[in-house]
Tab-separated table of C-alpha atoms in Angstrom:
chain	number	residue	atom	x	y	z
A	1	UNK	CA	102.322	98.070	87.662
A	2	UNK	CA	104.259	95.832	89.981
A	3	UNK	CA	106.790	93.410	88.152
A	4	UNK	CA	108.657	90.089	89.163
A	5	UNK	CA	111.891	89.988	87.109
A	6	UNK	CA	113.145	86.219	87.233
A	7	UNK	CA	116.228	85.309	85.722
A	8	UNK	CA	117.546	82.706	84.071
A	9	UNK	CA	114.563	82.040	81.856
A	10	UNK	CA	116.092	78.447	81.261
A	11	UNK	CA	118.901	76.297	82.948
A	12	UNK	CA	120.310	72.982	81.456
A	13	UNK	CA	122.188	71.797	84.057
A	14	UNK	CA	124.442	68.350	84.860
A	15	UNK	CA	122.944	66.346	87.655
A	16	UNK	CA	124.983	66.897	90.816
A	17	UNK	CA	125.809	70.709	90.187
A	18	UNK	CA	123.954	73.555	92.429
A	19	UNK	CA	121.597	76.020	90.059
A	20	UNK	CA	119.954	79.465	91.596
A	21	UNK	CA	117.115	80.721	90.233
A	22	UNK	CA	116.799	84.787	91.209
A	23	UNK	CA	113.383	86.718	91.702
A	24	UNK	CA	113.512	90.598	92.123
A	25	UNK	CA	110.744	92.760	92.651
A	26	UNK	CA	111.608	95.684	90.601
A	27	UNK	CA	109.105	98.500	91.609
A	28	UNK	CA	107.967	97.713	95.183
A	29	UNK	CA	108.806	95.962	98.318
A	30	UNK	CA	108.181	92.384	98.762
A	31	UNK	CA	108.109	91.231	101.729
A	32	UNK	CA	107.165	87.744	100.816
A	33	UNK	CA	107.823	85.433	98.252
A	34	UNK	CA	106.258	82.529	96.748
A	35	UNK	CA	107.894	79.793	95.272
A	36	UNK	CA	105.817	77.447	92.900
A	37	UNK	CA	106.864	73.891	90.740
A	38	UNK	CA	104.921	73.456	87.664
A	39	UNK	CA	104.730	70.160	85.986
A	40	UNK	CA	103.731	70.173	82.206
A	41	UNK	CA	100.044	70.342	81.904
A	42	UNK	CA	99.378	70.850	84.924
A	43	UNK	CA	98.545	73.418	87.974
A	44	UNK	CA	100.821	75.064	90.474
A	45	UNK	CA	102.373	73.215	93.541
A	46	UNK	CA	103.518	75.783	96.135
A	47	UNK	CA	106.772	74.852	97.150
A	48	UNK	CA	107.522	77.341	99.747
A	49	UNK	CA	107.360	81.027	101.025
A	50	UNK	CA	109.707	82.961	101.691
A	51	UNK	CA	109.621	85.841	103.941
A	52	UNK	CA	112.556	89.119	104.095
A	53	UNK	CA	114.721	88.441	107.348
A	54	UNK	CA	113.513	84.877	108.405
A	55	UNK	CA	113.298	81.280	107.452
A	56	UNK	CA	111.417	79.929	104.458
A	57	UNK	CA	108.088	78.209	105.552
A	58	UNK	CA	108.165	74.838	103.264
A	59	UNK	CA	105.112	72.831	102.175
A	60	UNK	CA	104.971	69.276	103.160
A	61	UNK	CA	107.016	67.400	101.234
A	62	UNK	CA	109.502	69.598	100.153
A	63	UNK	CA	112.838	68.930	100.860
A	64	UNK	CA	113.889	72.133	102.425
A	65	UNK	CA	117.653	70.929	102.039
A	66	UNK	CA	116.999	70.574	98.925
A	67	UNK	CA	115.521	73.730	97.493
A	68	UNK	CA	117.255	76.309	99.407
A	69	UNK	CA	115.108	79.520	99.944
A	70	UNK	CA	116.784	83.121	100.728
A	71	UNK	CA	115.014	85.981	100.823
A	72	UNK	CA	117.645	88.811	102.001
A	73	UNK	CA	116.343	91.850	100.882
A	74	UNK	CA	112.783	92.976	100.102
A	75	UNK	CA	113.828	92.931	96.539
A	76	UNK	CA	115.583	89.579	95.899
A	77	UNK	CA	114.260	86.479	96.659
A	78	UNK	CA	116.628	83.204	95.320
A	79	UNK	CA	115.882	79.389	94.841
A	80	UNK	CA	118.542	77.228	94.806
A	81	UNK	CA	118.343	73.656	93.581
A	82	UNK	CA	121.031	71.936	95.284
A	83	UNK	CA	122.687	68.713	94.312
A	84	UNK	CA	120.695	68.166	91.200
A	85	UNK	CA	119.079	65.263	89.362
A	86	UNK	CA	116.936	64.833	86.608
A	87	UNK	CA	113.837	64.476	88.458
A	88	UNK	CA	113.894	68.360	89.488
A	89	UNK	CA	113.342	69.286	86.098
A	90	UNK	CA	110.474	71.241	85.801
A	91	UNK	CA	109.125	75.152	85.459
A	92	UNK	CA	109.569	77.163	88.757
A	93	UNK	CA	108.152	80.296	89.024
A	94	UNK	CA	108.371	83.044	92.382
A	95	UNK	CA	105.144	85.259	92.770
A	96	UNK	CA	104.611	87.971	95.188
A	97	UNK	CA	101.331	89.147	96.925
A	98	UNK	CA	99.999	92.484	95.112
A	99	UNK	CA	97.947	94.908	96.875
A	100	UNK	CA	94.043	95.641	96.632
A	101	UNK	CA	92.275	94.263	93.977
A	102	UNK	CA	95.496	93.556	91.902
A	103	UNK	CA	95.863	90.509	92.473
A	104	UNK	CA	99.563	88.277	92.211
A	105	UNK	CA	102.615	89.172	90.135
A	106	UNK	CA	104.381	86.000	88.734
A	107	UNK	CA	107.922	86.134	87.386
A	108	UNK	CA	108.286	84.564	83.867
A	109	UNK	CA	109.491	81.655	84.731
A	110	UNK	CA	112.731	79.273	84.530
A	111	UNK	CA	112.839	76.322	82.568
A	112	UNK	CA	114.884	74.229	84.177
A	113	UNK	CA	116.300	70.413	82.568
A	114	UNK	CA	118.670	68.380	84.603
A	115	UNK	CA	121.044	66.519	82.438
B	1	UNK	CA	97.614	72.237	97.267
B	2	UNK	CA	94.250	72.087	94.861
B	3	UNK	CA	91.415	73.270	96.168
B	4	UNK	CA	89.273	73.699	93.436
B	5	UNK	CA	88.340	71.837	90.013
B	6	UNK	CA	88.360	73.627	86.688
B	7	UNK	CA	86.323	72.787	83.237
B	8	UNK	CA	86.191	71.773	80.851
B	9	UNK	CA	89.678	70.687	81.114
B	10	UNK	CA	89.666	71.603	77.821
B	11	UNK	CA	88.137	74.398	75.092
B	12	UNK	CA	88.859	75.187	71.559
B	13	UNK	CA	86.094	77.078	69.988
B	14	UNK	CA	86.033	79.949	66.685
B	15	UNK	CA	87.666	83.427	66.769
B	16	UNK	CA	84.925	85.516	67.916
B	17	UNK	CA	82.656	83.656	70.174
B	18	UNK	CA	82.652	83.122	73.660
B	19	UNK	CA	84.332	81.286	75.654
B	20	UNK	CA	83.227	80.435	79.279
B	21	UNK	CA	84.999	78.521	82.034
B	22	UNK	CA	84.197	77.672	85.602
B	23	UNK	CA	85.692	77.298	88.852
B	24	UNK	CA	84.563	75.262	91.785
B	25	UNK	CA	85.854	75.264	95.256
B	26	UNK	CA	85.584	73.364	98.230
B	27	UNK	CA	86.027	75.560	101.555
B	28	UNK	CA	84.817	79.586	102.644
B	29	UNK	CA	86.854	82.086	100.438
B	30	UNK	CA	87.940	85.478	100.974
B	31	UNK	CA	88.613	86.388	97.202
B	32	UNK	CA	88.576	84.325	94.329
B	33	UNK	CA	90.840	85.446	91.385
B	34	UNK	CA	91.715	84.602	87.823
B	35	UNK	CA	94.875	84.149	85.438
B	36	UNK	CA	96.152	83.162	82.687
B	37	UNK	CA	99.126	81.265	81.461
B	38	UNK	CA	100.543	81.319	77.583
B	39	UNK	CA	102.691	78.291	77.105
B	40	UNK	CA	106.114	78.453	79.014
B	41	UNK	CA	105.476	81.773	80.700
B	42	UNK	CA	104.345	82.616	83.769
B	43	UNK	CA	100.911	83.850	85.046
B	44	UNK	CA	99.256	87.260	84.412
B	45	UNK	CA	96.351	88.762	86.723
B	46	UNK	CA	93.411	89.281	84.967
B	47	UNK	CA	90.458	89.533	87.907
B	48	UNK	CA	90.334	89.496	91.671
B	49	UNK	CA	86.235	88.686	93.339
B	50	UNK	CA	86.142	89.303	96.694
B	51	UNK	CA	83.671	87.493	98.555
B	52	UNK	CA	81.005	89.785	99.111
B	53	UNK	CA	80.849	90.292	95.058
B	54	UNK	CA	79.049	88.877	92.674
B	55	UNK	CA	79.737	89.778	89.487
B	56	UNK	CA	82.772	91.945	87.945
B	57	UNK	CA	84.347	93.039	84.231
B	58	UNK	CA	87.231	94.115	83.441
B	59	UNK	CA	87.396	94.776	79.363
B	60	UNK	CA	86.026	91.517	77.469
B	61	UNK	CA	85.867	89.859	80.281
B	62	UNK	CA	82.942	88.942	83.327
B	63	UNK	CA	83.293	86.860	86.234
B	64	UNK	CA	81.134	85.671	88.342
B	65	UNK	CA	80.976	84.426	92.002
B	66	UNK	CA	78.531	81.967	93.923
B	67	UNK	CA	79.624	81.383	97.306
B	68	UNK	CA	76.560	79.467	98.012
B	69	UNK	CA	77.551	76.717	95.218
B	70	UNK	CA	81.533	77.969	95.696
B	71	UNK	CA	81.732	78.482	92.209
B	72	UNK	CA	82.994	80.879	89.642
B	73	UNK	CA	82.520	81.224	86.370
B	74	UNK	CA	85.364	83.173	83.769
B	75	UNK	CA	83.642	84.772	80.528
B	76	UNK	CA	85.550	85.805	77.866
B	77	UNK	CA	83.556	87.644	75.414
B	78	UNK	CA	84.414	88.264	71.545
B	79	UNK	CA	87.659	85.849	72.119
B	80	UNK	CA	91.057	86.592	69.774
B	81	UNK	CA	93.488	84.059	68.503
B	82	UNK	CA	95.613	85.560	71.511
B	83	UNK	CA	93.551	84.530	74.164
B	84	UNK	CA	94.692	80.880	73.743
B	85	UNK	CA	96.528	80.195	77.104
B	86	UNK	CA	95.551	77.974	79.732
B	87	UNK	CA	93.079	80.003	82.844
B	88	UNK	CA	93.642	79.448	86.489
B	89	UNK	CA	91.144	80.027	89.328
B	90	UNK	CA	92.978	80.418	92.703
B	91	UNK	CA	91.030	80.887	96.060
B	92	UNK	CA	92.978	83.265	99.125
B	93	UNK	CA	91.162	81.086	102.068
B	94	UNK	CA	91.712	84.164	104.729
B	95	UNK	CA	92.999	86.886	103.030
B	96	UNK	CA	96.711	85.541	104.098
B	97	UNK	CA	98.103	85.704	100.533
B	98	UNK	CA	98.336	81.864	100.200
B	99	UNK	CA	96.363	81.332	97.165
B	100	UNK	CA	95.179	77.699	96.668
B	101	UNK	CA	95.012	76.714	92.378
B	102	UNK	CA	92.504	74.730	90.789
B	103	UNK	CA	94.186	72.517	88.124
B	104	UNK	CA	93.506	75.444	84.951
B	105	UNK	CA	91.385	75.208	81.278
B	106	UNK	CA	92.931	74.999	78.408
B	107	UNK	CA	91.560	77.426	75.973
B	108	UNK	CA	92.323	77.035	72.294
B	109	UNK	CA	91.190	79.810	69.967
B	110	UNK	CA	91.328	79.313	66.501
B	111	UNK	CA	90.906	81.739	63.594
């Protein structure tokens, strides 16, 4: 089946510094990307999608200059979290559409604290 | 954004019995679909209803869908200490991909 490899798993990083968060797809094509922020105990909150060879739609709110979105190939997909502070820690996960009745494929997941 | 509303928010119940969770939603659906979520990871398909469906199983588990009460119910049947993990309904509005979350059950199994 289709899989989402997202690397790093976890991230401490100091406030201030840059961290990128990479999503491949390792067996098919994605043309587009999700990008999700998941609070402890709580649901999903789409950050933004990214599509191969354009510009990341972003949700409202989301500080685009912020969370940098790239999406270069149809394999790689990369978050970056740019300039960053303690209140951007959180789980962000990348999903990408899956075909038929199969539903989404969800990387693992990066942990990331901001120190 | 959140569509929908899970419950309970919350369900621990014995190794071996069943375990059933609903989904509400508030607007016309194209497919409604289910996952699940072990703590720290990140989600796993387990069912896809398209709209025009009513019931489907996959293994241990049924779902069902009302569109008239935009509903869905997730049944797990015989449940295992490894189906603790938290269960997400998500709604795909017009087939676009952009799925829409309700806010998940948390589903405790013990043994």
């Amino acid at each position: 089946g289709a899989v989402v490899s997202q690397h790093p798993s976890w991230v401490i990083c100091k406030s201030g510094t840059s961290v990128k968060i990479e999503c491949r797809s390792l067996d098919f094509q994605a043309t587009t990307m999700f990008w999700y922020r998941q609070f402890p105990k709580q649901s999903l909150m789409l950050m933004a999608t990214s599509n191969e060879g354009s510009k990341a739609t972003y949700e409202q709110g989301v500080e685009k200059d912020k969370f940098l979105i790239n999406h270069a190939s149809l394999t790689l997909s990369t978050l970056t979290v740019t300039s960053a502070h303690p209140e951007d820690s959180s789980f962000y996960i990348c999903s990408a559409p899956g075909q038929g009745d199969y539903g989404y494929t969800f990387g693992s997941g990066t942990r990331l604290t901001v120190v | 954004s959140q569509q929908g509303e899970e419950d309970p928010q919350a369900l621990s119940i014995q190794e071996g019995e069943n375990a059933t969770m609903n989904c509400s939603y508030k607007t016309s659906i194209n497919n409604l679909q289910w996952y699940r979520q072990n703590s720290g990871r990140g989600l796993v398909h387990l069912i896809l209803i398209r709209s025009n469906e009513r019931e489907k199983h996959s293994g241990r588990l049924r779902v069902t869908l009302d569109t008239s009460k935009k509903s869905s119910s997730l049944l797990i049947t015989a449940s295992r200490a490894a189906d603790t993990a938290s269960y997400f309904c998500a709604t795909d509005k017009d087939g676009n991909y952009q799925l829409i979350w309700g806010a998940g059950t948390k589903l405790i199994i013990k043994p």
